[in-house]
Amino acid sequence: MPPPRALPRRTVLRAAGGLGLLAGLGVAGCGAPFADRRLPIAAGVAQGVYSRLGTTLSEIWREDLHLSTAPEVLATFGSPDNLARLTAGTAEVAFSQVDTAAELIGTVPADGPRALRGLARIYDDALHVVIRRDAPYLRLADLRGARVSIGPQTSGYRVIAQRVLAAAGLDAARDLTPSELGLQDACDALRAGTIDAFFWSGGLPTTGIATLAQELPVRLLDLGDDLPAVRERHPVYSSGTVPASTYGIGEAVSTLLTRNILLVPASMEDDLAEALVHSLFNEQQRLSEAGPAAVTIDARTAIGTQPVPLHPGAERFYRESKDA
């Protein structure tokens, strides 16, 4: 096991006075101010980017914060599930799509201990509408009457799927033969031919879909015709492109992008929040090896967690990093 890494000196001194200097010098044990914190992380499905990044962050934070136990990485159904765990107190860190977090803000007391606070904008998710390469569908409207998985009820991408379908003039219950499969089950069903398409929102590339594409030629539907209507109704989203090389799809497609943010409760100590963000940026190369989407994490854009306010500890990190 590698020796614990040193926290930034200003953080350990704030957190534990003179004793913190021992931790800052790399001495673990009684001088480590956060040693007993458990910090469970609400991540996502096993084949998703949230899970891979959450596992790597758990290792990084155990080392950098001198934790006695690596934070548990919780397998979840996605953003709504993650936020439910964060507000219930069964998670201390959560990944979430910004649209899901924005909807929750108004339902949680703004000054309550479990109110949402942002650590960082981390990367953008791309909406996938995955079909077989030889399928006849060219646009979203072509899915009328098709067997389509829109995702589990507790998933963040189900919300996006319903909004995009509505912009295309489709209602899942009325115009499709819908199912509610998670990512792995959806990949299995498309491979078996029991569904015609499935929705997913995740970083590029998503491992589960990349694995599927190695066994079954796939395409992604181009959503360019529907993006203006979606963004007019829901300006929290942006538009982007999935490169032609992704999953071997052969040509670039237009799609919807959703910001992902890393969240903690408002009650988290400022010094701990600052230390978490410091480690996130200090180990970005390591995160990028776990998930290529992490390459895009940048301190200049990481403050973009709005409408979720930044945690004061995270804000302090960004301010002092800018001044350094």
XYZ file of C-alpha atoms in Angstrom:
324
model
C 0.000 0.000 0.000
C 1.454 3.383 -0.943
C 2.138 5.871 1.861
C -0.556 8.488 2.483
C -0.278 11.671 0.450
C 0.064 15.080 2.040
C -2.832 17.507 2.212
C -2.219 21.148 1.338
C -0.517 22.688 4.370
C -3.086 25.455 4.788
C -5.907 22.865 4.936
C -4.418 20.671 7.628
C -3.452 23.669 9.753
C -6.974 25.058 9.571
C -8.461 21.680 10.371
C -6.378 20.691 13.358
C -4.029 23.434 14.448
C -0.501 22.359 15.218
C -1.348 18.662 15.188
C -2.502 19.037 11.571
C 1.060 19.822 10.553
C 1.903 16.180 11.173
C -0.693 15.169 8.610
C 0.586 17.831 6.225
C 4.027 16.299 6.492
C 2.608 12.914 5.526
C 2.351 11.320 8.980
C -0.896 9.366 9.280
C -2.610 8.457 12.531
C -3.808 10.588 15.428
C -2.706 13.811 13.706
C -4.926 13.209 10.656
C -7.950 15.506 11.154
C -10.351 13.476 8.999
C -9.140 9.951 9.812
C -12.447 8.705 11.210
C -14.723 10.157 8.526
C -16.479 7.540 6.408
C -17.674 9.726 3.478
C -19.893 7.220 1.609
C -20.157 8.177 -2.070
C -23.452 7.792 -3.972
C -22.191 6.832 -7.429
C -24.246 4.958 -10.036
C -24.602 1.768 -12.061
C -21.635 -0.562 -12.296
C -21.048 0.071 -16.007
C -21.240 3.865 -15.767
C -18.703 6.667 -15.452
C -20.010 7.714 -12.005
C -19.041 4.324 -10.602
C -15.531 4.321 -12.086
C -14.783 7.868 -10.958
C -16.333 7.235 -7.545
C -14.104 4.206 -6.998
C -11.000 6.187 -7.927
C -12.007 9.168 -5.771
C -12.507 6.800 -2.849
C -8.914 5.607 -3.203
C -7.574 9.133 -3.670
C -9.418 10.527 -0.648
C -8.343 7.634 1.549
C -4.733 8.437 0.738
C -4.857 12.233 0.690
C -7.078 12.701 3.735
C -5.404 9.865 5.669
C -8.738 8.096 6.192
C -8.659 4.909 8.211
C -11.161 3.352 5.786
C -11.721 4.082 2.108
C -15.131 5.686 1.511
C -17.768 3.168 0.476
C -18.861 3.581 -3.148
C -22.609 2.985 -3.256
C -24.122 1.355 -6.341
C -27.280 3.317 -7.207
C -29.801 3.878 -9.975
C -28.447 7.347 -10.770
C -28.980 10.999 -9.913
C -32.415 10.912 -8.182
C -31.315 7.957 -6.079
C -28.005 9.674 -5.272
C -29.709 12.883 -4.134
C -32.197 10.959 -2.031
C -29.304 9.296 -0.221
C -27.481 12.618 0.229
C -30.520 14.365 1.721
C -31.302 11.332 3.900
C -27.769 11.279 5.308
C -26.800 7.834 3.999
C -24.263 9.426 1.622
C -21.899 12.357 2.188
C -20.849 12.855 -1.423
C -23.050 12.383 -4.491
C -22.742 12.545 -8.252
C -25.705 14.164 -9.986
C -26.863 15.586 -13.250
C -27.540 19.285 -12.794
C -31.143 19.117 -14.042
C -32.083 16.606 -11.345
C -30.340 18.655 -8.651
C -32.080 21.827 -9.854
C -35.480 20.201 -9.386
C -34.622 19.131 -5.836
C -33.349 22.492 -4.629
C -36.808 23.924 -4.049
C -37.918 20.950 -1.965
C -35.066 21.038 0.598
C -34.782 23.907 3.139
C -32.086 26.220 1.770
C -30.543 26.694 5.221
C -30.956 23.093 6.369
C -27.983 20.825 7.147
C -28.786 18.526 4.207
C -29.245 21.333 1.685
C -27.276 20.718 -1.503
C -23.897 22.347 -2.019
C -21.572 21.909 -4.982
C -17.939 20.837 -4.923
C -17.309 20.937 -8.662
C -18.741 20.656 -12.127
C -16.897 17.587 -13.326
C -17.855 16.702 -16.911
C -20.830 16.689 -19.274
C -23.046 13.691 -20.016
C -24.098 12.952 -23.577
C -27.573 11.602 -24.243
C -27.443 8.291 -26.112
C -30.322 6.784 -28.076
C -28.763 3.448 -28.980
C -30.051 1.291 -31.838
C -28.740 -1.546 -33.963
C -26.727 -0.313 -36.927
C -29.128 -1.996 -39.388
C -32.253 -0.559 -37.733
C -34.482 1.595 -39.972
C -34.713 4.537 -37.566
C -33.087 7.832 -38.582
C -34.711 10.381 -36.254
C -36.335 10.264 -32.851
C -39.815 10.561 -34.385
C -39.166 7.295 -36.249
C -39.357 5.416 -32.935
C -43.163 5.684 -32.875
C -44.446 2.175 -32.131
C -40.964 0.815 -31.297
C -39.902 -1.088 -28.185
C -37.807 1.436 -26.279
C -36.229 1.412 -22.819
C -36.430 4.878 -21.263
C -34.653 3.885 -18.028
C -35.689 3.057 -14.461
C -38.017 5.434 -12.632
C -35.207 6.422 -10.250
C -32.732 7.299 -13.016
C -31.829 10.818 -14.092
C -31.714 9.894 -17.768
C -35.372 8.810 -17.728
C -36.287 12.457 -17.067
C -34.169 13.552 -20.026
C -35.646 10.828 -22.240
C -39.191 11.968 -21.503
C -38.313 15.603 -22.204
C -36.605 14.808 -25.500
C -39.450 12.536 -26.585
C -41.962 15.279 -25.789
C -39.995 17.729 -27.945
C -40.254 15.224 -30.802
C -44.011 14.945 -30.305
C -43.872 11.527 -28.645
C -45.294 10.277 -25.376
C -43.579 7.172 -24.040
C -46.733 5.542 -22.691
C -48.899 6.349 -25.712
C -46.528 6.224 -28.691
C -43.914 3.623 -27.699
C -43.815 0.159 -26.231
C -41.757 1.323 -23.252
C -39.638 -0.567 -20.754
C -37.652 0.612 -17.743
C -34.324 -1.164 -18.003
C -31.033 -0.148 -16.444
C -27.975 0.159 -18.642
C -26.715 -3.425 -18.518
C -30.179 -4.928 -18.945
C -30.839 -2.564 -21.855
C -27.596 -3.617 -23.555
C -28.537 -7.267 -23.075
C -32.045 -6.681 -24.427
C -30.824 -4.866 -27.556
C -28.334 -7.675 -28.150
C -31.121 -10.247 -27.759
C -33.491 -8.296 -29.994
C -36.194 -7.840 -27.347
C -36.015 -4.029 -27.601
C -35.372 -1.760 -30.577
C -33.665 1.153 -28.816
C -32.658 2.437 -25.410
C -31.879 5.771 -23.801
C -28.816 6.429 -21.694
C -27.055 9.586 -20.529
C -23.411 9.244 -19.585
C -19.828 10.202 -20.215
C -18.062 9.290 -23.435
C -17.376 6.507 -23.821
C -19.643 4.548 -21.471
C -18.080 1.142 -20.816
C -21.290 -0.893 -21.068
C -22.137 0.515 -24.494
C -18.536 0.195 -25.702
C -18.634 -3.489 -24.727
C -21.947 -3.948 -26.526
C -20.548 -2.284 -29.665
C -17.719 -4.807 -29.772
C -20.298 -7.594 -30.093
C -23.134 -5.869 -31.972
C -22.748 -3.010 -34.487
C -24.715 -0.039 -33.150
C -25.650 3.520 -34.075
C -26.811 6.544 -32.089
C -29.794 8.541 -33.312
C -28.989 12.109 -34.315
C -31.083 14.458 -32.162
C -30.286 17.660 -34.045
C -33.888 18.196 -35.186
C -35.186 18.114 -31.628
C -32.498 20.014 -29.703
C -33.841 23.565 -30.244
C -37.248 22.677 -28.787
C -35.736 20.861 -25.807
C -33.357 23.706 -24.982
C -36.102 26.310 -25.313
C -38.176 24.457 -22.728
C -35.234 23.394 -20.554
C -32.284 25.821 -20.863
C -30.294 23.841 -18.286
C -29.184 21.596 -21.177
C -26.716 22.340 -23.960
C -26.004 20.737 -27.319
C -22.941 18.832 -28.444
C -21.542 16.138 -30.708
C -20.662 12.488 -30.263
C -17.542 11.875 -32.406
C -17.718 9.347 -35.232
C -15.045 7.191 -33.595
C -17.146 6.639 -30.472
C -18.460 3.056 -30.330
C -17.530 2.731 -34.021
C -20.730 4.566 -35.046
C -19.093 5.808 -38.246
C -20.416 9.376 -38.326
C -20.742 12.150 -35.765
C -24.203 12.790 -34.319
C -25.735 15.782 -32.542
C -26.992 15.196 -29.025
C -28.008 16.772 -25.738
C -25.402 17.500 -23.045
C -26.042 17.669 -19.311
C -23.595 19.019 -16.738
C -22.554 16.627 -13.974
C -21.747 17.990 -10.549
C -20.250 16.595 -7.383
C -22.377 17.451 -4.329
C -22.107 17.412 -0.539
C -24.449 18.552 2.254
C -24.308 22.154 3.468
C -23.349 20.866 6.914
C -19.962 19.539 5.740
C -17.043 21.366 7.348
C -15.369 23.948 5.120
C -11.928 22.414 5.601
C -13.122 18.971 4.592
C -14.888 20.264 1.480
C -11.760 22.205 0.518
C -9.586 19.123 0.976
C -11.902 17.014 -1.197
C -11.731 19.512 -4.053
C -7.967 19.900 -3.709
C -7.499 16.144 -4.091
C -9.881 16.055 -7.062
C -7.676 18.453 -9.015
C -4.367 17.203 -7.649
C -5.157 13.705 -8.963
C -6.916 14.574 -12.209
C -4.553 12.441 -14.285
C -5.429 9.446 -12.164
C -9.149 10.197 -12.578
C -8.697 10.497 -16.335
C -7.215 7.010 -16.423
C -10.350 5.716 -14.686
C -12.731 7.588 -16.979
C -11.703 9.626 -20.058
C -14.564 12.060 -19.340
C -12.488 13.362 -16.416
C -10.016 14.902 -18.883
C -12.443 17.807 -19.244
C -12.464 18.687 -15.520
C -11.079 22.210 -15.309
C -10.848 24.639 -12.378
C -12.110 27.506 -14.550
C -15.379 25.733 -15.336
C -15.650 23.626 -12.165
C -17.323 26.497 -10.339
C -20.313 26.131 -12.690
C -22.548 24.143 -10.336
C -25.396 26.674 -10.540
C -28.226 26.666 -9.691
C -26.676 24.649 -6.836
C -24.534 27.008 -4.702
C -20.876 26.186 -4.221
C -19.906 24.916 -0.791
C -17.909 27.641 1.046
C -14.940 25.291 1.355
C -14.940 24.620 -2.380
C -15.345 28.327 -3.078
C -12.326 29.025 -0.897
C -10.266 26.519 -2.869
C -11.141 28.112 -6.204
C -10.528 31.625 -4.908
C -7.135 30.791 -3.413
C -6.114 28.723 -6.448
C -6.869 31.710 -8.667
C -4.823 34.000 -6.432
C -1.889 31.601 -6.223
